[in-house]
mmCIF file of C-alpha atoms in Angstrom:
data_model
loop_
_atom_site.group_PDB
_atom_site.id
_atom_site.type_symbol
_atom_site.label_atom_id
_atom_site.label_comp_id
_atom_site.label_asym_id
_atom_site.label_seq_id
_atom_site.Cartn_x
_atom_site.Cartn_y
_atom_site.Cartn_z
ATOM 1 C CA UNK O 28 45.101 84.708 100.747
ATOM 2 C CA UNK O 29 42.657 81.891 101.259
ATOM 3 C CA UNK O 30 42.839 78.861 99.044
ATOM 4 C CA UNK O 31 40.830 75.510 98.573
ATOM 5 C CA UNK O 32 43.107 73.219 100.832
ATOM 6 C CA UNK O 33 41.599 70.283 99.091
ATOM 7 C CA UNK O 34 42.671 71.807 95.586
ATOM 8 C CA UNK O 35 46.122 72.399 96.768
ATOM 9 C CA UNK O 36 46.693 69.235 98.470
ATOM 10 C CA UNK O 37 50.063 68.501 96.737
ATOM 11 C CA UNK O 38 52.815 68.522 99.128
ATOM 12 C CA UNK O 39 55.946 70.640 98.490
ATOM 13 C CA UNK O 40 59.309 69.558 99.629
ATOM 14 C CA UNK O 41 61.840 72.127 100.025
ATOM 15 C CA UNK O 42 65.673 71.340 100.203
ATOM 16 C CA UNK O 43 68.223 73.280 102.151
ATOM 17 C CA UNK O 44 66.360 75.064 104.839
ATOM 18 C CA UNK O 45 68.405 78.056 105.454
ATOM 19 C CA UNK O 46 66.744 81.433 105.139
ATOM 20 C CA UNK O 47 66.164 80.892 101.250
ATOM 21 C CA UNK O 48 64.330 77.833 102.103
ATOM 22 C CA UNK O 49 62.279 79.178 105.004
ATOM 23 C CA UNK O 50 61.018 81.776 102.778
ATOM 24 C CA UNK O 51 59.681 79.266 100.175
ATOM 25 C CA UNK O 52 58.198 77.321 103.130
ATOM 26 C CA UNK O 53 56.274 80.153 104.733
ATOM 27 C CA UNK O 54 55.079 81.373 101.090
ATOM 28 C CA UNK O 55 53.514 77.758 100.595
ATOM 29 C CA UNK O 56 52.446 76.790 104.283
ATOM 30 C CA UNK O 57 50.516 79.983 104.617
ATOM 31 C CA UNK O 58 48.424 79.114 101.794
ATOM 32 C CA UNK O 59 47.370 75.480 103.283
ATOM 33 C CA UNK O 60 50.124 73.674 101.304
ATOM 34 C CA UNK O 61 51.821 70.814 103.412
ATOM 35 C CA UNK O 62 55.349 71.358 103.251
ATOM 36 C CA UNK O 63 58.306 68.906 104.225
ATOM 37 C CA UNK O 64 61.624 70.797 105.197
ATOM 38 C CA UNK O 65 64.164 68.153 103.806
ATOM 39 C CA UNK O 66 67.791 68.874 104.944
ATOM 40 C CA UNK O 67 70.780 67.236 106.427
ATOM 41 C CA UNK O 68 71.008 69.713 109.087
ATOM 42 C CA UNK O 69 68.409 71.563 111.349
ATOM 43 C CA UNK O 70 68.409 74.950 109.319
ATOM 44 C CA UNK O 71 66.338 77.596 110.597
ATOM 45 C CA UNK O 72 63.645 76.737 108.031
ATOM 46 C CA UNK O 73 63.238 73.405 109.656
ATOM 47 C CA UNK O 74 61.897 75.062 112.762
ATOM 48 C CA UNK O 75 59.033 76.817 110.818
ATOM 49 C CA UNK O 76 55.543 75.910 112.026
ATOM 50 C CA UNK O 77 54.819 75.737 108.520
ATOM 51 C CA UNK O 78 56.899 72.613 107.711
ATOM 52 C CA UNK O 79 57.541 69.143 108.844
ATOM 53 C CA UNK O 80 61.077 68.228 108.825
ATOM 54 C CA UNK O 81 62.755 65.357 107.427
ATOM 55 C CA UNK O 82 66.314 64.310 107.747
ATOM 56 C CA UNK O 83 67.829 63.467 104.351
ATOM 57 C CA UNK O 84 71.379 62.793 103.062
ATOM 58 C CA UNK O 85 73.318 65.834 101.754
ATOM 59 C CA UNK O 86 73.591 65.057 97.900
ATOM 60 C CA UNK O 87 77.190 66.479 97.966
ATOM 61 C CA UNK O 88 78.144 63.478 100.166
ATOM 62 C CA UNK O 89 75.872 61.035 99.370
ATOM 63 C CA UNK O 90 73.887 61.445 96.130
ATOM 64 C CA UNK O 91 72.531 57.863 95.935
ATOM 65 C CA UNK O 92 71.350 58.030 99.398
ATOM 66 C CA UNK O 93 69.560 61.113 98.599
ATOM 67 C CA UNK O 94 67.566 59.950 95.983
ATOM 68 C CA UNK O 95 66.704 56.801 97.791
ATOM 69 C CA UNK O 96 65.487 58.803 100.786
ATOM 70 C CA UNK O 97 63.006 60.895 98.340
ATOM 71 C CA UNK O 98 61.542 57.591 97.124
ATOM 72 C CA UNK O 99 61.114 56.382 100.672
ATOM 73 C CA UNK O 100 59.299 59.398 101.746
ATOM 74 C CA UNK O 101 57.189 59.274 98.511
ATOM 75 C CA UNK O 102 55.793 55.807 99.750
ATOM 76 C CA UNK O 103 52.113 55.785 100.580
ATOM 77 C CA UNK O 104 51.478 59.246 98.857
ATOM 78 C CA UNK O 105 48.769 59.206 96.136
ATOM 79 C CA UNK O 106 49.867 62.597 94.520
ATOM 80 C CA UNK O 107 53.246 63.763 93.153
ATOM 81 C CA UNK O 108 55.006 66.214 95.659
ATOM 82 C CA UNK O 109 56.445 69.388 94.148
ATOM 83 C CA UNK O 110 60.361 69.202 94.757
ATOM 84 C CA UNK O 111 61.972 72.822 95.236
ATOM 85 C CA UNK O 112 65.759 72.985 95.878
ATOM 86 C CA UNK O 113 67.050 76.132 97.098
ATOM 87 C CA UNK O 114 70.810 75.623 96.801
ATOM 88 C CA UNK O 115 73.266 75.016 93.855
ATOM 89 C CA UNK O 116 74.031 71.220 94.622
ATOM 90 C CA UNK O 117 70.736 70.262 95.562
ATOM 91 C CA UNK O 118 69.317 71.592 92.208
ATOM 92 C CA UNK O 119 72.043 69.663 90.373
ATOM 93 C CA UNK O 120 71.166 66.378 91.863
ATOM 94 C CA UNK O 121 67.501 66.725 91.153
ATOM 95 C CA UNK O 122 68.178 67.713 87.716
ATOM 96 C CA UNK O 123 70.509 65.043 87.236
ATOM 97 C CA UNK O 124 68.103 62.394 88.249
ATOM 98 C CA UNK O 125 64.938 64.481 86.945
ATOM 99 C CA UNK O 126 63.950 61.797 84.294
ATOM 100 C CA UNK O 127 63.733 59.183 86.966
ATOM 101 C CA UNK O 128 62.348 61.539 89.599
ATOM 102 C CA UNK O 129 59.558 62.725 87.249
ATOM 103 C CA UNK O 130 57.648 59.497 87.566
ATOM 104 C CA UNK O 131 56.764 60.148 91.133
ATOM 105 C CA UNK O 132 57.371 64.179 91.567
ATOM 106 C CA UNK O 133 57.074 67.159 90.091
ATOM 107 C CA UNK O 134 60.514 69.112 89.850
ATOM 108 C CA UNK O 135 60.922 72.839 90.087
ATOM 109 C CA UNK O 136 64.309 72.869 88.184
ATOM 110 C CA UNK O 137 65.713 73.141 84.999
ATOM 111 C CA UNK O 138 66.933 70.126 82.761
ATOM 112 C CA UNK O 139 70.480 68.914 83.870
ATOM 113 C CA UNK O 140 72.351 70.337 80.653
ATOM 114 C CA UNK O 141 71.047 73.917 81.630
ATOM 115 C CA UNK O 142 71.872 73.523 85.125
ATOM 116 C CA UNK O 143 75.203 72.003 84.769
ATOM 117 C CA UNK O 144 75.880 74.960 82.176
ATOM 118 C CA UNK O 145 74.908 77.523 84.648
ATOM 119 C CA UNK O 146 76.790 76.136 87.497
ATOM 120 C CA UNK O 147 79.947 75.760 85.540
ATOM 121 C CA UNK O 148 80.998 79.561 85.709
ATOM 122 C CA UNK O 149 83.712 79.308 83.191
ATOM 123 C CA UNK O 150 81.530 77.673 80.537
ATOM 124 C CA UNK O 151 78.598 79.980 81.622
ATOM 125 C CA UNK O 152 80.869 83.028 80.722
ATOM 126 C CA UNK O 153 81.588 81.733 77.401
ATOM 127 C CA UNK O 154 78.135 80.680 76.550
ATOM 128 C CA UNK O 155 77.020 84.137 77.540
ATOM 129 C CA UNK O 156 79.523 85.682 75.489
ATOM 130 C CA UNK O 157 78.266 83.819 72.250
ATOM 131 C CA UNK O 158 74.594 84.430 73.238
ATOM 132 C CA UNK O 159 75.221 87.972 72.997
ATOM 133 C CA UNK O 160 74.394 88.650 76.896
ATOM 134 C CA UNK O 161 76.528 91.182 78.785
ATOM 135 C CA UNK O 162 78.848 88.874 80.673
ATOM 136 C CA UNK O 163 82.376 89.796 81.911
ATOM 137 C CA UNK O 164 85.218 88.172 79.867
ATOM 138 C CA UNK O 165 86.626 84.885 81.242
ATOM 139 C CA UNK O 166 89.974 83.109 80.700
ATOM 140 C CA UNK O 167 91.089 79.619 81.409
ATOM 141 C CA UNK O 168 94.236 79.310 83.575
ATOM 142 C CA UNK O 169 96.276 78.387 80.504
ATOM 143 C CA UNK O 170 94.816 81.346 78.352
ATOM 144 C CA UNK O 171 95.434 83.679 81.254
ATOM 145 C CA UNK O 172 99.200 82.659 81.598
ATOM 146 C CA UNK O 173 99.661 83.032 77.834
ATOM 147 C CA UNK O 174 97.579 86.386 77.405
ATOM 148 C CA UNK O 175 100.394 89.027 77.382
ATOM 149 C CA UNK O 176 97.886 91.907 77.701
ATOM 150 C CA UNK O 177 95.639 90.497 80.544
ATOM 151 C CA UNK O 178 94.102 93.129 82.270
ATOM 152 C CA UNK O 179 94.896 93.635 86.007
ATOM 153 C CA UNK O 180 93.394 93.504 88.411
ATOM 154 C CA UNK O 181 91.966 90.052 87.465
ATOM 155 C CA UNK O 182 89.689 87.823 89.520
ATOM 156 C CA UNK O 183 90.300 84.086 90.197
ATOM 157 C CA UNK O 184 87.107 82.230 90.954
ATOM 158 C CA UNK O 185 86.290 78.547 91.702
ATOM 159 C CA UNK O 186 84.328 77.213 88.757
ATOM 160 C CA UNK O 187 81.720 75.790 91.331
ATOM 161 C CA UNK O 188 81.622 76.345 95.029
ATOM 162 C CA UNK O 189 79.511 73.293 95.559
ATOM 163 C CA UNK O 190 80.195 69.851 93.585
ATOM 164 C CA UNK O 191 78.400 66.643 94.260
ATOM 165 C CA UNK O 192 80.445 64.017 95.494
ATOM 166 C CA UNK O 193 83.018 66.139 96.924
ATOM 167 C CA UNK O 194 82.330 66.428 100.546
ATOM 168 C CA UNK O 195 82.296 69.541 102.864
ATOM 169 C CA UNK O 196 86.069 70.054 102.900
ATOM 170 C CA UNK O 197 86.090 70.346 99.294
ATOM 171 C CA UNK O 198 83.232 72.919 99.642
ATOM 172 C CA UNK O 199 85.075 75.025 102.364
ATOM 173 C CA UNK O 200 88.129 75.197 100.049
ATOM 174 C CA UNK O 201 86.068 76.407 97.080
ATOM 175 C CA UNK O 202 84.505 79.101 99.303
ATOM 176 C CA UNK O 203 87.854 80.278 99.852
ATOM 177 C CA UNK O 204 88.487 80.798 96.413
ATOM 178 C CA UNK O 205 84.998 82.396 95.565
ATOM 179 C CA UNK O 206 86.215 85.729 94.587
ATOM 180 C CA UNK O 207 89.968 86.544 94.876
ATOM 181 C CA UNK O 208 91.169 89.710 93.226
ATOM 182 C CA UNK O 209 94.903 89.661 92.053
ATOM 183 C CA UNK O 210 96.462 93.005 91.483
ATOM 184 C CA UNK O 211 99.654 91.669 89.773
ATOM 185 C CA UNK O 212 100.762 88.476 87.892
ATOM 186 C CA UNK O 213 102.730 87.330 90.877
ATOM 187 C CA UNK O 214 99.562 87.411 93.104
ATOM 188 C CA UNK O 215 97.588 85.636 90.526
ATOM 189 C CA UNK O 216 100.217 82.871 90.437
ATOM 190 C CA UNK O 217 99.995 82.744 94.067
ATOM 191 C CA UNK O 218 96.388 82.069 94.188
ATOM 192 C CA UNK O 219 96.564 79.646 91.194
ATOM 193 C CA UNK O 220 99.091 77.435 93.244
ATOM 194 C CA UNK O 221 96.752 77.596 96.281
ATOM 195 C CA UNK O 222 93.879 76.460 94.134
ATOM 196 C CA UNK O 223 96.085 73.674 92.469
ATOM 197 C CA UNK O 224 97.002 72.531 95.805
ATOM 198 C CA UNK O 225 93.559 72.198 97.101
ATOM 199 C CA UNK O 226 92.342 70.591 93.770
ATOM 200 C CA UNK O 227 89.637 73.212 93.125
ATOM 201 C CA UNK O 228 89.299 74.074 89.406
ATOM 202 C CA UNK O 229 89.351 77.600 88.894
ATOM 203 C CA UNK O 230 89.187 80.292 86.095
ATOM 204 C CA UNK O 231 89.895 83.955 85.611
ATOM 205 C CA UNK O 232 87.202 86.574 85.217
ATOM 206 C CA UNK O 233 87.507 90.480 84.197
ATOM 207 C CA UNK O 234 87.077 92.399 87.278
ATOM 208 C CA UNK O 235 83.699 94.530 87.741
ATOM 209 C CA UNK O 236 84.413 97.373 90.189
ATOM 210 C CA UNK O 237 82.052 97.682 93.184
ATOM 211 C CA UNK O 238 80.770 96.374 96.270
ATOM 212 C CA UNK O 239 77.829 94.103 97.030
ATOM 213 C CA UNK O 240 75.666 97.102 96.862
ATOM 214 C CA UNK O 241 76.347 97.299 92.973
ATOM 215 C CA UNK O 242 74.597 93.923 92.711
ATOM 216 C CA UNK O 243 71.082 93.940 90.993
ATOM 217 C CA UNK O 244 68.770 90.804 91.354
ATOM 218 C CA UNK O 245 66.331 89.590 88.702
ATOM 219 C CA UNK O 246 64.294 86.850 90.356
ATOM 220 C CA UNK O 247 61.679 84.827 88.159
ATOM 221 C CA UNK O 248 59.827 81.685 87.578
ATOM 222 C CA UNK O 249 59.747 80.492 83.888
ATOM 223 C CA UNK O 250 58.309 77.628 81.951
ATOM 224 C CA UNK O 251 59.838 76.488 78.844
ATOM 225 C CA UNK O 252 61.521 79.789 78.371
ATOM 226 C CA UNK O 253 58.536 81.976 79.079
ATOM 227 C CA UNK O 254 58.672 84.125 82.143
ATOM 228 C CA UNK O 255 55.427 83.808 84.134
ATOM 229 C CA UNK O 256 56.612 86.104 87.074
ATOM 230 C CA UNK O 257 59.590 88.404 87.742
ATOM 231 C CA UNK O 258 60.759 90.702 90.524
ATOM 232 C CA UNK O 259 63.661 93.129 90.496
ATOM 233 C CA UNK O 260 65.813 94.456 93.247
ATOM 234 C CA UNK O 261 69.020 95.691 94.528
ATOM 235 C CA UNK O 262 71.113 94.762 97.454
ATOM 236 C CA UNK O 263 71.436 97.691 99.853
ATOM 237 C CA UNK O 264 73.741 96.050 102.189
ATOM 238 C CA UNK O 265 75.746 92.570 101.877
ATOM 239 C CA UNK O 266 78.131 90.657 104.177
ATOM 240 C CA UNK O 267 81.052 90.463 103.505
ATOM 241 C CA UNK O 268 80.783 93.961 102.090
ATOM 242 C CA UNK O 269 82.733 93.418 98.988
ATOM 243 C CA UNK O 270 80.773 90.152 97.634
ATOM 244 C CA UNK O 271 78.752 88.774 100.385
ATOM 245 C CA UNK O 272 75.230 87.459 100.482
ATOM 246 C CA UNK O 273 72.243 90.004 100.569
ATOM 247 C CA UNK O 274 71.648 90.969 104.188
ATOM 248 C CA UNK O 275 69.319 94.107 103.060
ATOM 249 C CA UNK O 276 67.571 94.109 99.612
ATOM 250 C CA UNK O 277 65.021 96.496 98.126
ATOM 251 C CA UNK O 278 62.598 95.301 95.479
ATOM 252 C CA UNK O 279 61.591 97.966 93.149
ATOM 253 C CA UNK O 280 59.433 98.441 89.830
ATOM 254 C CA UNK O 281 61.329 96.278 87.046
ATOM 255 C CA UNK O 282 63.078 98.330 84.617
ATOM 256 C CA UNK O 283 62.768 97.726 80.987
ATOM 257 C CA UNK O 284 66.547 96.593 80.619
ATOM 258 C CA UNK O 285 65.949 94.059 83.563
ATOM 259 C CA UNK O 286 63.042 92.346 81.777
ATOM 260 C CA UNK O 287 64.726 92.330 78.194
ATOM 261 C CA UNK O 288 67.863 90.777 79.684
ATOM 262 C CA UNK O 289 65.611 88.060 81.452
ATOM 263 C CA UNK O 290 63.409 87.327 78.522
ATOM 264 C CA UNK O 291 66.602 87.099 76.253
ATOM 265 C CA UNK O 292 68.427 84.686 78.522
ATOM 266 C CA UNK O 293 65.400 82.407 79.367
ATOM 267 C CA UNK O 294 64.491 82.158 75.607
ATOM 268 C CA UNK O 295 67.842 81.109 74.808
ATOM 269 C CA UNK O 296 67.993 78.339 77.562
ATOM 270 C CA UNK O 297 64.280 77.605 77.313
ATOM 271 C CA UNK O 298 64.409 77.706 81.036
ATOM 272 C CA UNK O 299 61.861 75.959 83.392
ATOM 273 C CA UNK O 300 62.010 76.853 87.333
ATOM 274 C CA UNK O 301 63.009 79.629 89.537
ATOM 275 C CA UNK O 302 66.150 81.451 88.884
ATOM 276 C CA UNK O 303 68.155 84.349 89.640
ATOM 277 C CA UNK O 304 70.102 86.665 87.503
ATOM 278 C CA UNK O 305 72.838 88.481 89.321
ATOM 279 C CA UNK O 306 73.753 91.802 87.472
ATOM 280 C CA UNK O 307 76.592 93.957 88.820
ATOM 281 C CA UNK O 308 76.888 97.623 87.763
ATOM 282 C CA UNK O 309 80.465 98.767 87.524
ATOM 283 C CA UNK O 310 81.105 101.573 89.919
ATOM 284 C CA UNK O 311 83.278 103.699 87.743
ATOM 285 C CA UNK O 312 81.854 102.861 84.038
ATOM 286 C CA UNK O 313 78.232 102.330 85.347
ATOM 287 C CA UNK O 314 78.001 99.484 82.641
ATOM 288 C CA UNK O 315 75.803 96.458 83.663
ATOM 289 C CA UNK O 316 77.249 92.986 83.495
ATOM 290 C CA UNK O 317 75.273 89.559 84.073
ATOM 291 C CA UNK O 318 77.572 87.979 86.566
ATOM 292 C CA UNK O 319 75.743 84.605 86.878
ATOM 293 C CA UNK O 320 72.418 82.709 86.769
ATOM 294 C CA UNK O 321 71.512 80.752 89.796
ATOM 295 C CA UNK O 322 69.120 77.899 88.665
ATOM 296 C CA UNK O 323 67.047 78.010 91.899
ATOM 297 C CA UNK O 324 65.606 80.302 94.582
ATOM 298 C CA UNK O 325 67.949 83.244 95.946
ATOM 299 C CA UNK O 326 68.750 84.267 99.354
ATOM 300 C CA UNK O 327 66.111 86.962 99.421
ATOM 301 C CA UNK O 328 63.230 85.324 97.441
ATOM 302 C CA UNK O 329 61.303 86.260 100.630
ATOM 303 C CA UNK O 330 60.765 89.587 99.248
ATOM 304 C CA UNK O 331 58.769 88.422 96.199
ATOM 305 C CA UNK O 332 55.483 88.079 98.090
ATOM 306 C CA UNK O 333 55.678 91.359 99.598
ATOM 307 C CA UNK O 334 56.363 92.618 96.005
ATOM 308 C CA UNK O 335 53.196 91.148 94.897
ATOM 309 C CA UNK O 336 54.563 88.396 92.837
ATOM 310 C CA UNK O 337 55.023 85.419 95.116
ATOM 311 C CA UNK O 338 57.447 83.282 92.930
ATOM 312 C CA UNK O 339 57.208 80.227 95.100
ATOM 313 C CA UNK O 340 53.518 80.045 94.977
ATOM 314 C CA UNK O 341 53.511 80.932 91.242
ATOM 315 C CA UNK O 342 55.914 77.878 90.545
ATOM 316 C CA UNK O 343 53.925 75.500 92.870
ATOM 317 C CA UNK O 344 50.530 76.192 91.171
ATOM 318 C CA UNK O 345 52.003 76.136 87.482
ATOM 319 C CA UNK O 346 53.823 72.635 88.270
ATOM 320 C CA UNK O 347 51.310 71.049 90.265
ATOM 321 C CA UNK O 348 48.074 72.198 88.327
ATOM 322 C CA UNK O 349 49.198 73.926 85.151
ATOM 323 C CA UNK O 350 47.970 77.290 86.410
ATOM 324 C CA UNK O 351 49.390 80.201 84.822
ATOM 325 C CA UNK O 352 48.823 84.100 84.646
ATOM 326 C CA UNK O 353 47.493 85.398 81.102
ATOM 327 C CA UNK O 354 50.534 87.770 81.005
ATOM 328 C CA UNK O 355 53.966 88.161 83.066
ATOM 329 C CA UNK O 356 53.511 89.250 86.305
ATOM 330 C CA UNK O 357 55.851 91.763 87.335
ATOM 331 C CA UNK O 358 56.615 92.936 90.949
ATOM 332 C CA UNK O 359 56.184 96.446 92.600
ATOM 333 C CA UNK O 360 53.533 97.297 89.836
ATOM 334 C CA UNK O 361 52.105 99.877 92.256
ATOM 335 C CA UNK O 362 55.392 101.831 91.965
ATOM 336 C CA UNK O 363 56.299 101.467 95.536
ATOM 337 C CA UNK O 364 59.576 99.592 96.657
ATOM 338 C CA UNK O 365 59.811 96.841 99.528
ATOM 339 C CA UNK O 366 62.621 95.695 101.637
ATOM 340 C CA UNK O 367 63.934 92.221 102.741
ATOM 341 C CA UNK O 368 66.216 92.272 105.613
ATOM 342 C CA UNK O 369 67.978 89.934 108.007
ATOM 343 C CA UNK O 370 67.257 92.245 110.654
ATOM 344 C CA UNK O 371 69.595 90.747 113.427
ATOM 345 C CA UNK O 372 72.445 90.546 111.006
ATOM 346 C CA UNK O 373 72.028 93.897 109.732
ATOM 347 C CA UNK O 374 72.008 95.445 113.263
ATOM 348 C CA UNK O 375 75.364 93.797 114.039
ATOM 349 C CA UNK O 376 76.924 94.589 110.948
ATOM 350 C CA UNK O 377 75.770 98.249 110.648
ATOM 351 C CA UNK O 378 76.612 98.908 114.288
ATOM 352 C CA UNK O 379 79.777 97.130 114.641
ATOM 353 C CA UNK O 380 81.198 94.549 112.031
ATOM 354 C CA UNK O 381 81.475 97.125 108.978
ATOM 355 C CA UNK O 382 84.105 99.065 110.998
ATOM 356 C CA UNK O 383 86.366 96.057 110.533
ATOM 357 C CA UNK O 384 86.217 95.876 106.955
ATOM 358 C CA UNK O 385 86.636 98.168 103.833
ATOM 359 C CA UNK O 386 83.049 99.509 104.090
ATOM 360 C CA UNK O 387 83.306 101.846 107.081
ATOM 361 C CA UNK O 388 81.029 104.208 105.272
ATOM 362 C CA UNK O 389 78.397 101.693 106.010
ATOM 363 C CA UNK O 390 78.736 101.984 109.730
ATOM 364 C CA UNK O 391 75.426 103.662 111.084
ATOM 365 C CA UNK O 392 74.103 105.053 114.327
ATOM 366 C CA UNK O 393 71.004 103.273 115.636
ATOM 367 C CA UNK O 394 68.746 106.050 114.490
ATOM 368 C CA UNK O 395 70.370 106.053 111.119
ATOM 369 C CA UNK O 396 70.183 102.252 110.916
ATOM 370 C CA UNK O 397 66.328 102.252 111.873
ATOM 371 C CA UNK O 398 65.656 104.957 109.111
ATOM 372 C CA UNK O 399 66.339 101.940 106.529
ATOM 373 C CA UNK O 400 62.878 100.583 107.540
ATOM 374 C CA UNK O 401 61.012 103.368 109.212
ATOM 375 C CA UNK O 402 57.689 103.947 107.076
ATOM 376 C CA UNK O 403 58.332 101.347 104.368
ATOM 377 C CA UNK O 404 56.821 98.114 103.472
ATOM 378 C CA UNK O 405 58.986 94.829 103.820
ATOM 379 C CA UNK O 406 59.927 91.663 105.256
ATOM 380 C CA UNK O 407 62.010 90.723 108.232
ATOM 381 C CA UNK O 408 63.334 87.316 107.694
ATOM 382 C CA UNK O 409 63.634 86.297 111.180
ATOM 383 C CA UNK O 410 60.289 87.797 112.678
ATOM 384 C CA UNK O 411 56.976 86.721 111.617
ATOM 385 C CA UNK O 412 54.058 86.808 114.163
ATOM 386 C CA UNK O 413 52.761 83.590 112.803
ATOM 387 C CA UNK O 414 55.937 81.899 113.116
ATOM 388 C CA UNK O 415 57.404 82.528 116.346
ATOM 389 C CA UNK O 416 59.860 79.631 116.828
ATOM 390 C CA UNK O 417 61.906 80.794 113.941
ATOM 391 C CA UNK O 418 62.575 84.103 115.748
ATOM 392 C CA UNK O 419 63.946 82.278 118.734
ATOM 393 C CA UNK O 420 66.345 80.065 116.649
ATOM 394 C CA UNK O 421 67.313 82.999 114.629
ATOM 395 C CA UNK O 422 68.474 84.932 117.938
ATOM 396 C CA UNK O 423 70.447 82.043 119.028
ATOM 397 C CA UNK O 424 71.976 81.686 115.765
ATOM 398 C CA UNK O 425 72.809 85.389 115.848
ATOM 399 C CA UNK O 426 74.418 85.173 119.178
ATOM 400 C CA UNK O 427 76.650 82.358 117.926
ATOM 401 C CA UNK O 428 77.489 84.546 114.889
ATOM 402 C CA UNK O 429 78.371 87.527 116.980
ATOM 403 C CA UNK O 430 80.793 85.440 119.203
ATOM 404 C CA UNK O 431 82.633 83.980 116.184
ATOM 405 C CA UNK O 432 83.163 87.316 114.530
ATOM 406 C CA UNK O 433 84.594 88.835 117.778
ATOM 407 C CA UNK O 434 87.064 85.987 117.880
ATOM 408 C CA UNK O 435 88.055 86.790 114.373
ATOM 409 C CA UNK O 436 88.373 90.553 115.050
ATOM 410 C CA UNK O 437 90.578 89.864 118.407
ATOM 411 C CA UNK O 438 92.889 87.852 115.890
ATOM 412 C CA UNK O 439 93.066 90.798 113.823
ATOM 413 C CA UNK O 440 91.070 89.693 110.840
ATOM 414 C CA UNK O 441 89.139 92.001 108.715
ATOM 415 C CA UNK O 442 85.883 90.996 106.704
#
């Protein structure tokens, strides 16, 4: 789609430039928007031909330095860049300083109170219950210990996996407590002791049974609680298979229940920005639970353009120029589904790594694997004809990942 480059002259600055950020960079860069890829490390998106890389402190380590660097990059510009964070703690920092930053930037993020609510997973669970949303039950550590009829198994979860000012070692420890299912109270106490020793705040959550393929994604862009665009999809395969990030996702026509749930949540929050609602359908009861709302774009936001509602582009035009569709734009209106895949990762997982997990039924032959994509529309995250350097960097990254996982398997570890 060709646009008037003079009209869309405001820069877009994307933070955290792994595949999530790459999708945003490509969506805007292909339309003539000048994009800066700002990150503390050279993620795959910083190598895109559609971006100009700029080093910037990670706000999890140095938030004041992060804000100072934004203003330094801003010097000499006549127009306000659009800031688009694609990771929790980057979104949190932009939201925290939004009043100051709004004097020189357009911020694609909700207000700080909303972002902090959504990132505090225990508080979000309580808020969701009070708001009448279908969230799993939550308990504080004290409540769980005092509850005589605590349902088992029970999940112990870190309240936040990234927290500004805590540093990388804290984040790694929190990642280890991302989702730990405890079958007994004794096991629960062992995990709680581990969390206490590491200084990681945790809570307990009702277990929704199922693997990552039970997860539904509702991705949207909203302004003041009104949804302007929405894409619905479902994970086909994730890694690790139990709760991991999306490796293959399928976007489909939006069901009524997904639209109604998103509208209710956005109205309650008066939400502004890109967001992802993660909904998990219990494998036994088939009841759908709203697990969390992420206040930023999600790992496979790149499917939105193929689905007919390019959310980064919609957000950019709305924030920069006030443009908005007359009615909510819904993905896959033509009735056809589209896929998004990290092709190299899916190839490795399906042919090999799922053999060393609890998802051996996901192991495929090469022919079975290719049928996932044959004859369908979709997006290969690593491979785009107009962005070849990304493919080179992704192949190097995949080789390193292969070596790392091979070492783990040789040690007898499972995924």
